[in-house]
PDB file of N, CA and C in Angstrom:
ATOM      1  N   MET A 105      -2.225 -11.806  13.893  1.00 77.00           N
ATOM      2  CA  MET A 105      -1.954 -11.798  12.347  1.00 77.00           C
ATOM      3  C   MET A 105      -1.456 -12.984  11.885  1.00 77.00           C
ATOM      4  N   THR A 106      -1.843 -13.610  11.263  1.00 86.00           N
ATOM      5  CA  THR A 106      -0.851 -15.306  11.040  1.00 86.00           C
ATOM      6  C   THR A 106       0.509 -14.669   9.690  1.00 86.00           C
ATOM      7  N   VAL A 107       1.491 -15.163   9.801  1.00 88.00           N
ATOM      8  CA  VAL A 107       2.030 -15.636   8.123  1.00 88.00           C
ATOM      9  C   VAL A 107       1.467 -15.061   6.920  1.00 88.00           C
ATOM     10  N   ALA A 108       0.801 -15.659   6.184  1.00 86.00           N
ATOM     11  CA  ALA A 108      -0.473 -15.863   5.040  1.00 86.00           C
ATOM     12  C   ALA A 108      -0.597 -14.509   5.092  1.00 86.00           C
ATOM     13  N   GLN A 109      -1.573 -14.224   5.538  1.00 85.00           N
ATOM     14  CA  GLN A 109      -2.221 -12.843   5.957  1.00 85.00           C
ATOM     15  C   GLN A 109      -1.523 -11.377   5.699  1.00 85.00           C
ATOM     16  N   PHE A 110       0.236 -11.785   6.716  1.00 86.00           N
ATOM     17  CA  PHE A 110       1.474 -10.963   6.620  1.00 86.00           C
ATOM     18  C   PHE A 110       1.421  -9.942   5.544  1.00 86.00           C
ATOM     19  N   PHE A 111       1.386 -11.515   4.233  1.00 86.00           N
ATOM     20  CA  PHE A 111       2.102 -12.067   2.900  1.00 86.00           C
ATOM     21  C   PHE A 111       1.659 -11.083   2.414  1.00 86.00           C
ATOM     22  N   ASN A 112      -0.654 -11.887   1.864  1.00 86.00           N
ATOM     23  CA  ASN A 112      -1.321 -11.519   2.005  1.00 86.00           C
ATOM     24  C   ASN A 112      -1.203  -9.553   1.520  1.00 86.00           C
ATOM     25  N   GLN A 113      -1.157  -8.961   3.106  1.00 84.00           N
ATOM     26  CA  GLN A 113      -1.774  -8.015   2.797  1.00 84.00           C
ATOM     27  C   GLN A 113      -0.685  -6.311   2.614  1.00 84.00           C
ATOM     28  N   HIS A 114       0.708  -7.449   2.328  1.00 85.00           N
ATOM     29  CA  HIS A 114       2.013  -6.524   2.476  1.00 85.00           C
ATOM     30  C   HIS A 114       2.676  -6.818   0.976  1.00 85.00           C
ATOM     31  N   SER A 115       2.603  -7.929   0.249  1.00 88.00           N
ATOM     32  CA  SER A 115       3.518  -8.529  -0.747  1.00 88.00           C
ATOM     33  C   SER A 115       3.079  -7.707  -1.646  1.00 88.00           C
ATOM     34  N   PHE A 116       2.302  -6.043  -2.215  1.00 88.00           N
ATOM     35  CA  PHE A 116       3.616  -5.391  -2.889  1.00 88.00           C
ATOM     36  C   PHE A 116       4.965  -4.591  -2.312  1.00 88.00           C
ATOM     37  N   LEU A 117       4.376  -4.268  -1.350  1.00 88.00           N
ATOM     38  CA  LEU A 117       5.850  -3.587  -0.342  1.00 88.00           C
ATOM     39  C   LEU A 117       6.918  -4.438  -0.709  1.00 88.00           C
ATOM     40  N   LEU A 118       7.060  -6.057  -0.520  1.00 89.00           N
ATOM     41  CA  LEU A 118       7.293  -7.514   0.259  1.00 89.00           C
ATOM     42  C   LEU A 118       8.116  -7.473  -1.484  1.00 89.00           C
ATOM     43  N   VAL A 119       7.805  -7.529  -2.704  1.00 91.00           N
ATOM     44  CA  VAL A 119       7.973  -7.604  -3.982  1.00 91.00           C
ATOM     45  C   VAL A 119       8.618  -6.861  -4.477  1.00 91.00           C
ATOM     46  N   ALA A 120       8.686  -5.373  -4.490  1.00 91.00           N
ATOM     47  CA  ALA A 120       9.275  -4.052  -4.686  1.00 91.00           C
ATOM     48  C   ALA A 120      10.106  -3.487  -3.664  1.00 91.00           C
ATOM     49  N   SER A 121       9.774  -4.370  -2.468  1.00 91.00           N
ATOM     50  CA  SER A 121      11.415  -4.269  -1.661  1.00 91.00           C
ATOM     51  C   SER A 121      13.131  -4.691  -3.352  1.00 91.00           C
ATOM     52  N   VAL A 122      12.038  -5.979  -2.379  1.00 92.00           N
ATOM     53  CA  VAL A 122      12.892  -7.276  -3.116  1.00 92.00           C
ATOM     54  C   VAL A 122      13.562  -7.043  -4.240  1.00 92.00           C
ATOM     55  N   LEU A 123      12.525  -6.623  -5.707  1.00 91.00           N
ATOM     56  CA  LEU A 123      12.908  -6.586  -7.400  1.00 91.00           C
ATOM     57  C   LEU A 123      14.024  -4.853  -6.685  1.00 91.00           C
ATOM     58  N   LEU A 124      13.848  -3.454  -6.464  1.00 90.00           N
ATOM     59  CA  LEU A 124      14.273  -2.739  -6.800  1.00 90.00           C
ATOM     60  C   LEU A 124      16.000  -3.013  -5.594  1.00 90.00           C
ATOM     61  N   GLY A 125      16.006  -3.963  -4.901  1.00 90.00           N
ATOM     62  CA  GLY A 125      16.587  -4.340  -3.979  1.00 90.00           C
ATOM     63  C   GLY A 125      17.344  -5.208  -4.613  1.00 90.00           C
ATOM     64  N   GLY A 126      17.289  -6.405  -5.329  1.00 91.00           N
ATOM     65  CA  GLY A 126      18.165  -6.848  -6.277  1.00 91.00           C
ATOM     66  C   GLY A 126      18.421  -6.118  -7.507  1.00 91.00           C
ATOM     67  N   GLY A 127      16.891  -5.176  -7.983  1.00 89.00           N
ATOM     68  CA  GLY A 127      17.797  -3.730  -9.029  1.00 89.00           C
ATOM     69  C   GLY A 127      19.822  -2.990  -8.475  1.00 89.00           C
ATOM     70  N   LEU A 128      19.489  -2.313  -7.249  1.00 89.00           N
ATOM     71  CA  LEU A 128      19.933  -1.700  -6.212  1.00 89.00           C
ATOM     72  C   LEU A 128      21.800  -3.172  -6.696  1.00 89.00           C
ATOM     73  N   VAL A 129      21.646  -4.058  -6.295  1.00 89.00           N
ATOM     74  CA  VAL A 129      23.229  -4.689  -6.272  1.00 89.00           C
ATOM     75  C   VAL A 129      23.418  -5.350  -7.568  1.00 89.00           C
ATOM     76  N   VAL A 130      23.024  -5.242  -8.522  1.00 88.00           N
ATOM     77  CA  VAL A 130      23.299  -5.359  -9.767  1.00 88.00           C
ATOM     78  C   VAL A 130      23.441  -4.207 -10.358  1.00 88.00           C
ATOM     79  N   LEU A 131      23.272  -3.103 -10.153  1.00 86.00           N
ATOM     80  CA  LEU A 131      23.764  -1.640 -10.404  1.00 86.00           C
ATOM     81  C   LEU A 131      25.115  -1.700  -9.980  1.00 86.00           C
ATOM     82  N   ILE A 132      25.052  -2.017  -8.581  1.00 88.00           N
ATOM     83  CA  ILE A 132      26.421  -1.753  -7.913  1.00 88.00           C
ATOM     84  C   ILE A 132      27.000  -2.835  -8.254  1.00 88.00           C
ATOM     85  N   ALA A 133      26.766  -4.132  -8.646  1.00 88.00           N
ATOM     86  CA  ALA A 133      28.431  -5.182  -8.693  1.00 88.00           C
ATOM     87  C   ALA A 133      29.309  -4.529 -10.413  1.00 88.00           C
ATOM     88  N   ARG A 134      28.132  -4.011 -11.429  1.00 85.00           N
ATOM     89  CA  ARG A 134      28.898  -3.898 -12.398  1.00 85.00           C
ATOM     90  C   ARG A 134      28.810  -2.464 -12.905  1.00 85.00           C
ATOM     91  N   ARG A 135      29.563  -1.544 -11.841  1.00 87.00           N
ATOM     92  CA  ARG A 135      29.879  -0.275 -11.734  1.00 87.00           C
ATOM     93  C   ARG A 135      28.492   0.172 -13.300  1.00 87.00           C
ATOM     94  N   ALA A 136      27.431   0.062 -12.825  1.00 83.00           N
ATOM     95  CA  ALA A 136      27.036   0.648 -13.908  1.00 83.00           C
ATOM     96  C   ALA A 136      26.704   2.139 -14.311  1.00 83.00           C
ATOM     97  N   ARG A 137      26.158   2.194 -15.411  1.00 88.00           N
ATOM     98  CA  ARG A 137      25.949   3.819 -16.400  1.00 88.00           C
ATOM     99  C   ARG A 137      25.299   4.650 -14.981  1.00 88.00           C
ATOM    100  N   ARG A 138      25.188   6.158 -15.009  1.00 88.00           N
ATOM    101  CA  ARG A 138      24.596   6.982 -15.069  1.00 88.00           C
ATOM    102  C   ARG A 138      23.420   6.694 -15.930  1.00 88.00           C
ATOM    103  N   ALA A 139      22.232   6.204 -16.114  1.00 88.00           N
ATOM    104  CA  ALA A 139      21.159   6.073 -16.571  1.00 88.00           C
ATOM    105  C   ALA A 139      20.216   5.302 -15.942  1.00 88.00           C
ATOM    106  N   LEU A 140      21.802   4.354 -16.194  1.00 89.00           N
ATOM    107  CA  LEU A 140      20.617   2.650 -15.670  1.00 89.00           C
ATOM    108  C   LEU A 140      20.543   3.443 -14.067  1.00 89.00           C
ATOM    109  N   TRP A 141      20.893   4.221 -13.655  1.00 90.00           N
ATOM    110  CA  TRP A 141      20.701   4.202 -12.151  1.00 90.00           C
ATOM    111  C   TRP A 141      19.833   5.697 -11.997  1.00 90.00           C
ATOM    112  N   PHE A 142      19.038   6.492 -13.054  1.00 90.00           N
ATOM    113  CA  PHE A 142      18.149   7.152 -13.325  1.00 90.00           C
ATOM    114  C   PHE A 142      16.744   5.991 -13.681  1.00 90.00           C
ATOM    115  N   ALA A 143      17.725   4.840 -13.691  1.00 90.00           N
ATOM    116  CA  ALA A 143      16.586   4.438 -14.847  1.00 90.00           C
ATOM    117  C   ALA A 143      15.650   2.896 -13.191  1.00 90.00           C
ATOM    118  N   TRP A 144      16.831   3.371 -12.190  1.00 89.00           N
ATOM    119  CA  TRP A 144      16.412   2.540 -11.287  1.00 89.00           C
ATOM    120  C   TRP A 144      15.872   3.647  -9.930  1.00 89.00           C
ATOM    121  N   PHE A 145      16.407   5.013  -9.801  1.00 92.00           N
ATOM    122  CA  PHE A 145      15.710   5.402  -9.465  1.00 92.00           C
ATOM    123  C   PHE A 145      14.193   6.299  -9.678  1.00 92.00           C
ATOM    124  N   ALA A 146      13.902   5.978 -10.829  1.00 93.00           N
ATOM    125  CA  ALA A 146      12.712   6.056 -11.316  1.00 93.00           C
ATOM    126  C   ALA A 146      11.785   5.446 -10.664  1.00 93.00           C
ATOM    127  N   ALA A 147      12.610   3.947 -10.844  1.00 92.00           N
ATOM    128  CA  ALA A 147      11.520   2.872 -10.945  1.00 92.00           C
ATOM    129  C   ALA A 147      11.099   3.097  -9.640  1.00 92.00           C
ATOM    130  N   ALA A 148      11.977   3.529  -8.509  1.00 93.00           N
ATOM    131  CA  ALA A 148      11.997   3.748  -7.067  1.00 93.00           C
ATOM    132  C   ALA A 148      10.272   4.247  -6.758  1.00 93.00           C
ATOM    133  N   VAL A 149      10.707   5.281  -7.540  1.00 94.00           N
ATOM    134  CA  VAL A 149       9.552   6.643  -7.108  1.00 94.00           C
ATOM    135  C   VAL A 149       8.611   6.162  -7.859  1.00 94.00           C
ATOM    136  N   ILE A 150       8.683   5.670  -8.722  1.00 93.00           N
ATOM    137  CA  ILE A 150       6.858   5.316  -8.931  1.00 93.00           C
ATOM    138  C   ILE A 150       6.191   3.860  -8.576  1.00 93.00           C
ATOM    139  N   ALA A 151       7.193   3.252  -7.580  1.00 91.00           N
ATOM    140  CA  ALA A 151       6.695   1.857  -6.824  1.00 91.00           C
ATOM    141  C   ALA A 151       5.806   3.124  -5.389  1.00 91.00           C
ATOM    142  N   ILE A 152       7.326   4.022  -5.356  1.00 91.00           N
ATOM    143  CA  ILE A 152       6.517   4.400  -3.589  1.00 91.00           C
ATOM    144  C   ILE A 152       5.105   5.272  -3.837  1.00 91.00           C
ATOM    145  N   GLY A 153       5.382   6.217  -5.385  1.00 92.00           N
ATOM    146  CA  GLY A 153       4.175   6.497  -5.262  1.00 92.00           C
ATOM    147  C   GLY A 153       2.895   6.042  -5.796  1.00 92.00           C
ATOM    148  N   VAL A 154       2.969   4.983  -6.762  1.00 90.00           N
ATOM    149  CA  VAL A 154       1.203   3.541  -6.218  1.00 90.00           C
ATOM    150  C   VAL A 154       1.220   3.424  -4.919  1.00 90.00           C
ATOM    151  N   PHE A 155       2.667   3.586  -4.771  1.00 88.00           N
ATOM    152  CA  PHE A 155       1.878   2.937  -2.758  1.00 88.00           C
ATOM    153  C   PHE A 155       0.921   3.722  -2.700  1.00 88.00           C
ATOM    154  N   VAL A 156       1.579   5.010  -2.031  1.00 87.00           N
ATOM    155  CA  VAL A 156       1.095   5.670  -1.548  1.00 87.00           C
ATOM    156  C   VAL A 156      -0.370   6.702  -2.145  1.00 87.00           C
ATOM    157  N   ALA A 157      -0.895   5.928  -3.778  1.00 88.00           N
ATOM    158  CA  ALA A 157      -1.770   6.766  -4.116  1.00 88.00           C
ATOM    159  C   ALA A 157      -3.782   5.692  -4.202  1.00 88.00           C
ATOM    160  N   LEU A 158      -2.365   4.552  -4.657  1.00 84.00           N
ATOM    161  CA  LEU A 158      -3.441   3.294  -4.205  1.00 84.00           C
ATOM    162  C   LEU A 158      -4.577   2.740  -2.578  1.00 84.00           C
ATOM    163  N   ARG A 159      -3.479   3.742  -1.291  1.00 81.00           N
ATOM    164  CA  ARG A 159      -3.908   3.226  -0.120  1.00 81.00           C
ATOM    165  C   ARG A 159      -5.235   3.586   0.541  1.00 81.00           C
ATOM    166  N   THR A 160      -5.864   2.593   1.300  1.00 76.00           N
ATOM    167  CA  THR A 160      -6.592   3.536   1.280  1.00 76.00           C
ATOM    168  C   THR A 160      -7.370   4.042   2.439  1.00 76.00           C
ATOM    169  N   ALA A 161      -7.652   5.009   2.843  1.00 74.00           N
ATOM    170  CA  ALA A 161      -8.608   5.832   4.487  1.00 74.00           C
ATOM    171  C   ALA A 161      -8.473   4.844   5.540  1.00 74.00           C
ATOM    172  N   ALA A 162      -8.297   5.006   6.330  1.00 75.00           N
ATOM    173  CA  ALA A 162      -9.252   4.145   7.980  1.00 75.00           C
ATOM    174  C   ALA A 162     -11.012   3.723   7.671  1.00 75.00           C
ATOM    175  N   PRO A 163     -11.116   3.065   7.952  1.00 73.00           N
ATOM    176  CA  PRO A 163     -12.292   2.964   8.024  1.00 73.00           C
ATOM    177  C   PRO A 163     -12.998   3.964   9.473  1.00 73.00           C
ATOM    178  N   ARG A 164     -14.283   4.629   8.805  1.00 73.00           N
ATOM    179  CA  ARG A 164     -14.606   5.499  10.179  1.00 73.00           C
ATOM    180  C   ARG A 164     -15.841   4.068  10.862  1.00 73.00           C
ATOM    181  N   ALA A 165     -15.585   5.075  11.329  1.00 76.00           N
ATOM    182  CA  ALA A 165     -16.983   4.341  13.447  1.00 76.00           C
ATOM    183  C   ALA A 165     -17.871   4.309  13.828  1.00 76.00           C
ATOM    184  N   PHE A 166     -18.939   5.504  13.680  1.00 80.00           N
ATOM    185  CA  PHE A 166     -20.323   5.914  14.043  1.00 80.00           C
ATOM    186  C   PHE A 166     -19.993   5.627  15.544  1.00 80.00           C
ATOM    187  N   GLU A 167     -20.702   6.558  15.940  1.00 84.00           N
ATOM    188  CA  GLU A 167     -20.705   5.860  18.011  1.00 84.00           C
ATOM    189  C   GLU A 167     -21.824   5.957  18.126  1.00 84.00           C
ATOM    190  N   THR A 168     -22.655   6.523  17.495  1.00 87.00           N
ATOM    191  CA  THR A 168     -24.079   7.078  17.938  1.00 87.00           C
ATOM    192  C   THR A 168     -24.895   6.858  16.604  1.00 87.00           C
ATOM    193  N   VAL A 169     -26.115   6.510  16.783  1.00 88.00           N
ATOM    194  CA  VAL A 169     -27.048   5.940  15.165  1.00 88.00           C
ATOM    195  C   VAL A 169     -27.508   7.257  14.834  1.00 88.00           C
ATOM    196  N   ALA A 170     -27.499   8.056  15.373  1.00 90.00           N
ATOM    197  CA  ALA A 170     -27.968   9.698  14.616  1.00 90.00           C
ATOM    198  C   ALA A 170     -26.363   9.458  13.744  1.00 90.00           C
ATOM    199  N   ASP A 171     -25.458   9.100  13.961  1.00 86.00           N
ATOM    200  CA  ASP A 171     -23.778   9.963  12.781  1.00 86.00           C
ATOM    201  C   ASP A 171     -24.519   8.841  11.510  1.00 86.00           C
ATOM    202  N   VAL A 172     -25.188   6.982  11.951  1.00 84.00           N
ATOM    203  CA  VAL A 172     -25.164   6.341  10.653  1.00 84.00           C
ATOM    204  C   VAL A 172     -26.011   6.695   9.851  1.00 84.00           C
ATOM    205  N   GLN A 173     -27.155   7.575  10.550  1.00 87.00           N
ATOM    206  CA  GLN A 173     -28.412   8.307   9.715  1.00 87.00           C
ATOM    207  C   GLN A 173     -27.873   8.948   8.468  1.00 87.00           C
ATOM    208  N   ARG A 174     -26.632   9.784   9.898  1.00 87.00           N
ATOM    209  CA  ARG A 174     -26.728  11.702   8.508  1.00 87.00           C
ATOM    210  C   ARG A 174     -25.937  11.569   7.677  1.00 87.00           C
ATOM    211  N   ALA A 175     -24.435   9.974   7.614  1.00 84.00           N
ATOM    212  CA  ALA A 175     -23.825  10.273   6.521  1.00 84.00           C
ATOM    213  C   ALA A 175     -24.462   8.828   5.429  1.00 84.00           C
ATOM    214  N   VAL A 176     -25.666   8.515   6.066  1.00 85.00           N
ATOM    215  CA  VAL A 176     -27.078   7.830   4.933  1.00 85.00           C
ATOM    216  C   VAL A 176     -27.302   9.115   4.461  1.00 85.00           C
ATOM    217  N   SER A 177     -27.962  10.079   4.626  1.00 88.00           N
ATOM    218  CA  SER A 177     -28.767  10.390   4.106  1.00 88.00           C
ATOM    219  C   SER A 177     -27.291  11.740   3.162  1.00 88.00           C
ATOM    220  N   SER A 178     -26.783  11.832   3.634  1.00 86.00           N
ATOM    221  CA  SER A 178     -25.696  12.924   3.236  1.00 86.00           C
ATOM    222  C   SER A 178     -26.322  13.525   1.840  1.00 86.00           C
ATOM    223  N   GLY A 179     -26.499  12.178   0.683  1.00 86.00           N
ATOM    224  CA  GLY A 179     -26.045  11.976  -0.592  1.00 86.00           C
ATOM    225  C   GLY A 179     -25.358  11.623  -1.847  1.00 86.00           C
ATOM    226  N   THR A 180     -24.080  11.646   0.075  1.00 84.00           N
ATOM    227  CA  THR A 180     -22.802  10.817  -0.734  1.00 84.00           C
ATOM    228  C   THR A 180     -22.975   9.067  -0.926  1.00 84.00           C
ATOM    229  N   PRO A 181     -22.122   8.570  -1.617  1.00 86.00           N
ATOM    230  CA  PRO A 181     -22.182   7.197  -2.159  1.00 86.00           C
ATOM    231  C   PRO A 181     -22.300   6.891  -0.336  1.00 86.00           C
ATOM    232  N   THR A 182     -22.743   6.049   0.542  1.00 80.00           N
ATOM    233  CA  THR A 182     -22.326   5.465   2.131  1.00 80.00           C
ATOM    234  C   THR A 182     -22.281   4.078   1.625  1.00 80.00           C
ATOM    235  N   LEU A 183     -21.343   3.022   1.907  1.00 80.00           N
ATOM    236  CA  LEU A 183     -20.819   1.489   2.065  1.00 80.00           C
ATOM    237  C   LEU A 183     -20.873   1.179   3.628  1.00 80.00           C
ATOM    238  N   VAL A 184     -21.935   0.189   3.815  1.00 73.00           N
ATOM    239  CA  VAL A 184     -22.280  -0.062   5.573  1.00 73.00           C
ATOM    240  C   VAL A 184     -22.014  -1.570   4.811  1.00 73.00           C
ATOM    241  N   GLU A 185     -21.397  -1.649   5.491  1.00 76.00           N
ATOM    242  CA  GLU A 185     -20.546  -3.146   6.428  1.00 76.00           C
ATOM    243  C   GLU A 185     -20.504  -4.210   7.512  1.00 76.00           C
ATOM    244  N   PHE A 186     -20.931  -4.532   7.458  1.00 76.00           N
ATOM    245  CA  PHE A 186     -21.286  -5.557   8.685  1.00 76.00           C
ATOM    246  C   PHE A 186     -20.352  -6.717   8.937  1.00 76.00           C
ATOM    247  N   TYR A 187     -20.142  -7.355  10.042  1.00 71.00           N
ATOM    248  CA  TYR A 187     -18.855  -8.029  10.722  1.00 71.00           C
ATOM    249  C   TYR A 187     -18.955  -9.634  11.725  1.00 71.00           C
ATOM    250  N   SER A 188     -19.377  -9.952  11.944  1.00 70.00           N
ATOM    251  CA  SER A 188     -19.031 -10.842  12.999  1.00 70.00           C
ATOM    252  C   SER A 188     -17.842 -12.502  12.745  1.00 70.00           C
ATOM    253  N   ASP A 189     -17.482 -12.145  13.598  1.00 67.00           N
ATOM    254  CA  ASP A 189     -15.929 -13.529  13.917  1.00 67.00           C
ATOM    255  C   ASP A 189     -17.318 -15.354  13.995  1.00 67.00           C
ATOM    256  N   PHE A 190     -18.142 -14.863  14.131  1.00 61.00           N
ATOM    257  CA  PHE A 190     -19.329 -16.229  14.447  1.00 61.00           C
ATOM    258  C   PHE A 190     -19.515 -16.054  12.930  1.00 61.00           C
TER     259      PHE A 190
END
């Protein structure tokens, strides 16, 4: 994995961490009021919730042709993806 791929795949975590960390530094430096701390905490909870809600499940690899046929004929939408490096 290259550095660009790492930043592309983890951009939400990196941006959210920088923004929340910067906000935390500002709150500590200015000795902010309690309402601003609640706003920062709410933003952190929302960021974590968005991250958890938008994660996708690990792809399911099929072992046999019968498994693939069973998944395709099950009546639910099935994505079949073929990939090659060549």
